[in-house]
Amino acid sequence: MFKKIVVPVDLRHLDQQERALAVSADAARHYGAGVTYVAATPSAPSSVARSPEAFADKLRDFAAARAAQGGFDADAHMFIVNDLTGDLDHYLAEEIAKLDPDLVIMASHRPGAGDYFWPSHGGRVATHVPASVLLVREDVGLSG
């Protein structure tokens, strides 16, 4: 049913994406699909990496580790966005569309008042990418 899954990740906040990462690994194994982890970085040094090249290396290492741990094929796709706050939504949807996935699985947050004024990254992707989009909330339905 699904052959290519794209999973946007934020390497600064992986702890807030574990549930979406687990769902994407499960879907990849279930459908025998490949996973492409996609992430954005500015061209200037950031808290994750000193350069876009170093960021790309970290993203590739992350993809390889998730694939080895989960038993599926994975690769990485990095793109540069200098204003992550203002431009990420537009460029994220554009980069995902270029990858032509069957399914996008991404972490999301509980909706709040701000969502009436600023749509979520997932909402933007769902309305601008011609693929199925599964938004996974990290803190919903978890016990303990």
PDB file of C-alpha atoms in Angstrom:
ATOM      1  CA  MET A   1       0.000   0.000   0.000  1.00  0.00           C
ATOM      2  CA  PHE A   2       2.794   2.466   0.914  1.00  0.00           C
ATOM      3  CA  LYS A   3       6.248   2.279  -0.639  1.00  0.00           C
ATOM      4  CA  LYS A   4       7.809   5.617   0.303  1.00  0.00           C
ATOM      5  CA  ILE A   5       7.317   7.255   3.682  1.00  0.00           C
ATOM      6  CA  VAL A   6       8.669  10.722   4.446  1.00  0.00           C
ATOM      7  CA  VAL A   7       9.218  11.691   8.075  1.00  0.00           C
ATOM      8  CA  PRO A   8      10.080  15.319   8.883  1.00  0.00           C
ATOM      9  CA  VAL A   9      12.327  15.521  11.938  1.00  0.00           C
ATOM     10  CA  ASP A  10      13.759  18.275  14.099  1.00  0.00           C
ATOM     11  CA  LEU A  11      17.156  17.097  15.312  1.00  0.00           C
ATOM     12  CA  ARG A  12      16.970  19.629  18.172  1.00  0.00           C
ATOM     13  CA  HIS A  13      13.857  18.024  19.654  1.00  0.00           C
ATOM     14  CA  LEU A  14      13.986  14.292  18.933  1.00  0.00           C
ATOM     15  CA  ASP A  15      12.628  13.550  22.413  1.00  0.00           C
ATOM     16  CA  GLN A  16       9.364  15.225  21.361  1.00  0.00           C
ATOM     17  CA  GLN A  17       9.050  13.028  18.268  1.00  0.00           C
ATOM     18  CA  GLU A  18       9.563   9.501  19.611  1.00  0.00           C
ATOM     19  CA  ARG A  19       5.974   8.437  19.092  1.00  0.00           C
ATOM     20  CA  ALA A  20       5.918   9.604  15.455  1.00  0.00           C
ATOM     21  CA  LEU A  21       9.289   7.939  14.868  1.00  0.00           C
ATOM     22  CA  ALA A  22       7.975   4.675  16.321  1.00  0.00           C
ATOM     23  CA  VAL A  23       4.827   4.840  14.167  1.00  0.00           C
ATOM     24  CA  SER A  24       6.892   5.496  11.040  1.00  0.00           C
ATOM     25  CA  ALA A  25       9.225   2.575  11.801  1.00  0.00           C
ATOM     26  CA  ASP A  26       6.240   0.291  12.361  1.00  0.00           C
ATOM     27  CA  ALA A  27       4.621   1.413   9.092  1.00  0.00           C
ATOM     28  CA  ALA A  28       7.892   0.933   7.190  1.00  0.00           C
ATOM     29  CA  ARG A  29       8.239  -2.630   8.472  1.00  0.00           C
ATOM     30  CA  HIS A  30       4.560  -3.434   7.925  1.00  0.00           C
ATOM     31  CA  TYR A  31       4.448  -2.192   4.336  1.00  0.00           C
ATOM     32  CA  GLY A  32       8.052  -2.909   3.380  1.00  0.00           C
ATOM     33  CA  ALA A  33       8.434   0.792   2.648  1.00  0.00           C
ATOM     34  CA  GLY A  34      11.529   2.943   2.604  1.00  0.00           C
ATOM     35  CA  VAL A  35      11.728   5.965   4.866  1.00  0.00           C
ATOM     36  CA  THR A  36      13.226   9.345   4.053  1.00  0.00           C
ATOM     37  CA  TYR A  37      13.919  11.535   7.060  1.00  0.00           C
ATOM     38  CA  VAL A  38      13.740  15.190   6.030  1.00  0.00           C
ATOM     39  CA  ALA A  39      15.033  18.141   8.032  1.00  0.00           C
ATOM     40  CA  ALA A  40      15.876  21.804   7.592  1.00  0.00           C
ATOM     41  CA  THR A  41      18.864  23.777   8.782  1.00  0.00           C
ATOM     42  CA  PRO A  42      19.987  27.373   8.416  1.00  0.00           C
ATOM     43  CA  SER A  43      23.173  28.104   6.479  1.00  0.00           C
ATOM     44  CA  ALA A  44      24.673  29.658   9.631  1.00  0.00           C
ATOM     45  CA  PRO A  45      25.929  27.591  12.577  1.00  0.00           C
ATOM     46  CA  SER A  46      23.126  26.239  14.768  1.00  0.00           C
ATOM     47  CA  SER A  47      22.716  24.334  18.013  1.00  0.00           C
ATOM     48  CA  VAL A  48      22.782  21.084  16.002  1.00  0.00           C
ATOM     49  CA  ALA A  49      25.708  21.639  13.641  1.00  0.00           C
ATOM     50  CA  ARG A  50      28.314  24.210  12.672  1.00  0.00           C
ATOM     51  CA  SER A  51      27.559  23.986   8.944  1.00  0.00           C
ATOM     52  CA  PRO A  52      24.979  22.568   6.531  1.00  0.00           C
ATOM     53  CA  GLU A  53      27.474  19.821   5.643  1.00  0.00           C
ATOM     54  CA  ALA A  54      27.835  18.811   9.292  1.00  0.00           C
ATOM     55  CA  PHE A  55      24.051  18.912   9.651  1.00  0.00           C
ATOM     56  CA  ALA A  56      23.667  16.630   6.618  1.00  0.00           C
ATOM     57  CA  ASP A  57      26.141  14.184   8.190  1.00  0.00           C
ATOM     58  CA  LYS A  58      24.175  14.161  11.456  1.00  0.00           C
ATOM     59  CA  LEU A  59      20.896  13.611   9.618  1.00  0.00           C
ATOM     60  CA  ARG A  60      22.412  10.737   7.593  1.00  0.00           C
ATOM     61  CA  ASP A  61      23.768   9.179  10.792  1.00  0.00           C
ATOM     62  CA  PHE A  62      20.350   9.534  12.415  1.00  0.00           C
ATOM     63  CA  ALA A  63      18.644   7.858   9.432  1.00  0.00           C
ATOM     64  CA  ALA A  64      21.167   5.012   9.378  1.00  0.00           C
ATOM     65  CA  ALA A  65      20.771   4.406  13.111  1.00  0.00           C
ATOM     66  CA  ARG A  66      16.954   4.373  12.939  1.00  0.00           C
ATOM     67  CA  ALA A  67      17.055   2.002   9.959  1.00  0.00           C
ATOM     68  CA  ALA A  68      19.476  -0.387  11.665  1.00  0.00           C
ATOM     69  CA  GLN A  69      17.463  -0.309  14.881  1.00  0.00           C
ATOM     70  CA  GLY A  70      14.111  -0.733  13.131  1.00  0.00           C
ATOM     71  CA  GLY A  71      14.924  -3.132  10.312  1.00  0.00           C
ATOM     72  CA  PHE A  72      13.922  -0.998   7.317  1.00  0.00           C
ATOM     73  CA  ASP A  73      15.663   1.007   4.584  1.00  0.00           C
ATOM     74  CA  ALA A  74      16.109   4.718   5.215  1.00  0.00           C
ATOM     75  CA  ASP A  75      17.837   7.743   3.780  1.00  0.00           C
ATOM     76  CA  ALA A  76      18.043  11.433   4.593  1.00  0.00           C
ATOM     77  CA  HIS A  77      17.115  14.651   2.820  1.00  0.00           C
ATOM     78  CA  MET A  78      18.375  17.980   4.147  1.00  0.00           C
ATOM     79  CA  PHE A  79      17.475  21.450   2.910  1.00  0.00           C
ATOM     80  CA  ILE A  80      18.490  24.949   3.910  1.00  0.00           C
ATOM     81  CA  VAL A  81      16.032  27.498   5.305  1.00  0.00           C
ATOM     82  CA  ASN A  82      17.598  30.609   6.750  1.00  0.00           C
ATOM     83  CA  ASP A  83      14.473  31.721   8.633  1.00  0.00           C
ATOM     84  CA  LEU A  84      13.234  28.530  10.277  1.00  0.00           C
ATOM     85  CA  THR A  85      10.506  30.396  12.142  1.00  0.00           C
ATOM     86  CA  GLY A  86       9.001  32.259   9.207  1.00  0.00           C
ATOM     87  CA  ASP A  87       9.726  30.104   6.169  1.00  0.00           C
ATOM     88  CA  LEU A  88       9.821  26.494   7.344  1.00  0.00           C
ATOM     89  CA  ASP A  89       6.181  25.650   6.545  1.00  0.00           C
ATOM     90  CA  HIS A  90       6.447  26.716   2.916  1.00  0.00           C
ATOM     91  CA  TYR A  91       9.788  25.058   2.228  1.00  0.00           C
ATOM     92  CA  LEU A  92       8.960  21.895   4.169  1.00  0.00           C
ATOM     93  CA  ALA A  93       5.851  21.268   2.059  1.00  0.00           C
ATOM     94  CA  GLU A  94       7.819  22.045  -1.105  1.00  0.00           C
ATOM     95  CA  GLU A  95      10.685  19.674  -0.231  1.00  0.00           C
ATOM     96  CA  ILE A  96       8.324  16.872   0.780  1.00  0.00           C
ATOM     97  CA  ALA A  97       6.392  17.232  -2.486  1.00  0.00           C
ATOM     98  CA  LYS A  98       9.682  16.913  -4.423  1.00  0.00           C
ATOM     99  CA  LEU A  99      10.319  13.581  -2.708  1.00  0.00           C
ATOM    100  CA  ASP A 100       6.957  12.263  -4.005  1.00  0.00           C
ATOM    101  CA  PRO A 101       5.999  10.088  -1.010  1.00  0.00           C
ATOM    102  CA  ASP A 102       2.948   7.872  -0.619  1.00  0.00           C
ATOM    103  CA  LEU A 103       2.718   8.750   3.069  1.00  0.00           C
ATOM    104  CA  VAL A 104       4.022  11.490   5.350  1.00  0.00           C
ATOM    105  CA  ILE A 105       4.210  10.736   9.072  1.00  0.00           C
ATOM    106  CA  MET A 106       5.037  13.631  11.331  1.00  0.00           C
ATOM    107  CA  ALA A 107       4.913  14.658  14.943  1.00  0.00           C
ATOM    108  CA  SER A 108       2.364  17.251  15.954  1.00  0.00           C
ATOM    109  CA  HIS A 109       1.279  19.082  19.065  1.00  0.00           C
ATOM    110  CA  ARG A 110      -2.015  19.562  20.836  1.00  0.00           C
ATOM    111  CA  PRO A 111      -3.965  22.363  19.180  1.00  0.00           C
ATOM    112  CA  GLY A 112      -4.071  25.637  21.034  1.00  0.00           C
ATOM    113  CA  ALA A 113      -5.306  29.177  20.598  1.00  0.00           C
ATOM    114  CA  GLY A 114      -2.305  30.059  18.443  1.00  0.00           C
ATOM    115  CA  ASP A 115      -3.400  27.550  15.806  1.00  0.00           C
ATOM    116  CA  TYR A 116      -6.267  29.863  14.873  1.00  0.00           C
ATOM    117  CA  PHE A 117      -3.712  32.428  13.727  1.00  0.00           C
ATOM    118  CA  TRP A 118      -0.713  30.311  12.681  1.00  0.00           C
ATOM    119  CA  PRO A 119      -1.353  26.889  11.178  1.00  0.00           C
ATOM    120  CA  SER A 120       0.757  23.973  12.309  1.00  0.00           C
ATOM    121  CA  HIS A 121       3.535  22.510  10.182  1.00  0.00           C
ATOM    122  CA  GLY A 122       1.432  19.370   9.790  1.00  0.00           C
ATOM    123  CA  GLY A 123      -1.598  21.339   8.666  1.00  0.00           C
ATOM    124  CA  ARG A 124       0.449  23.099   6.023  1.00  0.00           C
ATOM    125  CA  VAL A 125       1.933  19.823   4.777  1.00  0.00           C
ATOM    126  CA  ALA A 126      -1.482  18.137   4.692  1.00  0.00           C
ATOM    127  CA  THR A 127      -2.958  20.906   2.547  1.00  0.00           C
ATOM    128  CA  HIS A 128      -0.010  21.305   0.162  1.00  0.00           C
ATOM    129  CA  VAL A 129       1.391  17.804  -0.413  1.00  0.00           C
ATOM    130  CA  PRO A 130      -0.448  15.289  -2.629  1.00  0.00           C
ATOM    131  CA  ALA A 131       0.159  12.369  -0.249  1.00  0.00           C
ATOM    132  CA  SER A 132      -1.589  10.921   2.762  1.00  0.00           C
ATOM    133  CA  VAL A 133      -0.443  12.661   5.944  1.00  0.00           C
ATOM    134  CA  LEU A 134      -0.541  11.101   9.404  1.00  0.00           C
ATOM    135  CA  LEU A 135      -0.048  13.549  12.280  1.00  0.00           C
ATOM    136  CA  VAL A 136       1.031  11.853  15.493  1.00  0.00           C
ATOM    137  CA  ARG A 137       0.587  13.664  18.787  1.00  0.00           C
ATOM    138  CA  GLU A 138       3.265  12.750  21.268  1.00  0.00           C
ATOM    139  CA  ASP A 139       1.244  13.155  24.442  1.00  0.00           C
ATOM    140  CA  VAL A 140      -2.230  11.901  23.536  1.00  0.00           C
ATOM    141  CA  GLY A 141      -3.479   8.492  24.577  1.00  0.00           C
ATOM    142  CA  LEU A 142      -0.394   7.623  26.594  1.00  0.00           C
ATOM    143  CA  SER A 143      -0.791   6.204  30.049  1.00  0.00           C
ATOM    144  CA  GLY A 144       1.662   6.336  32.884  1.00  0.00           C
TER     145      GLY A 144
END
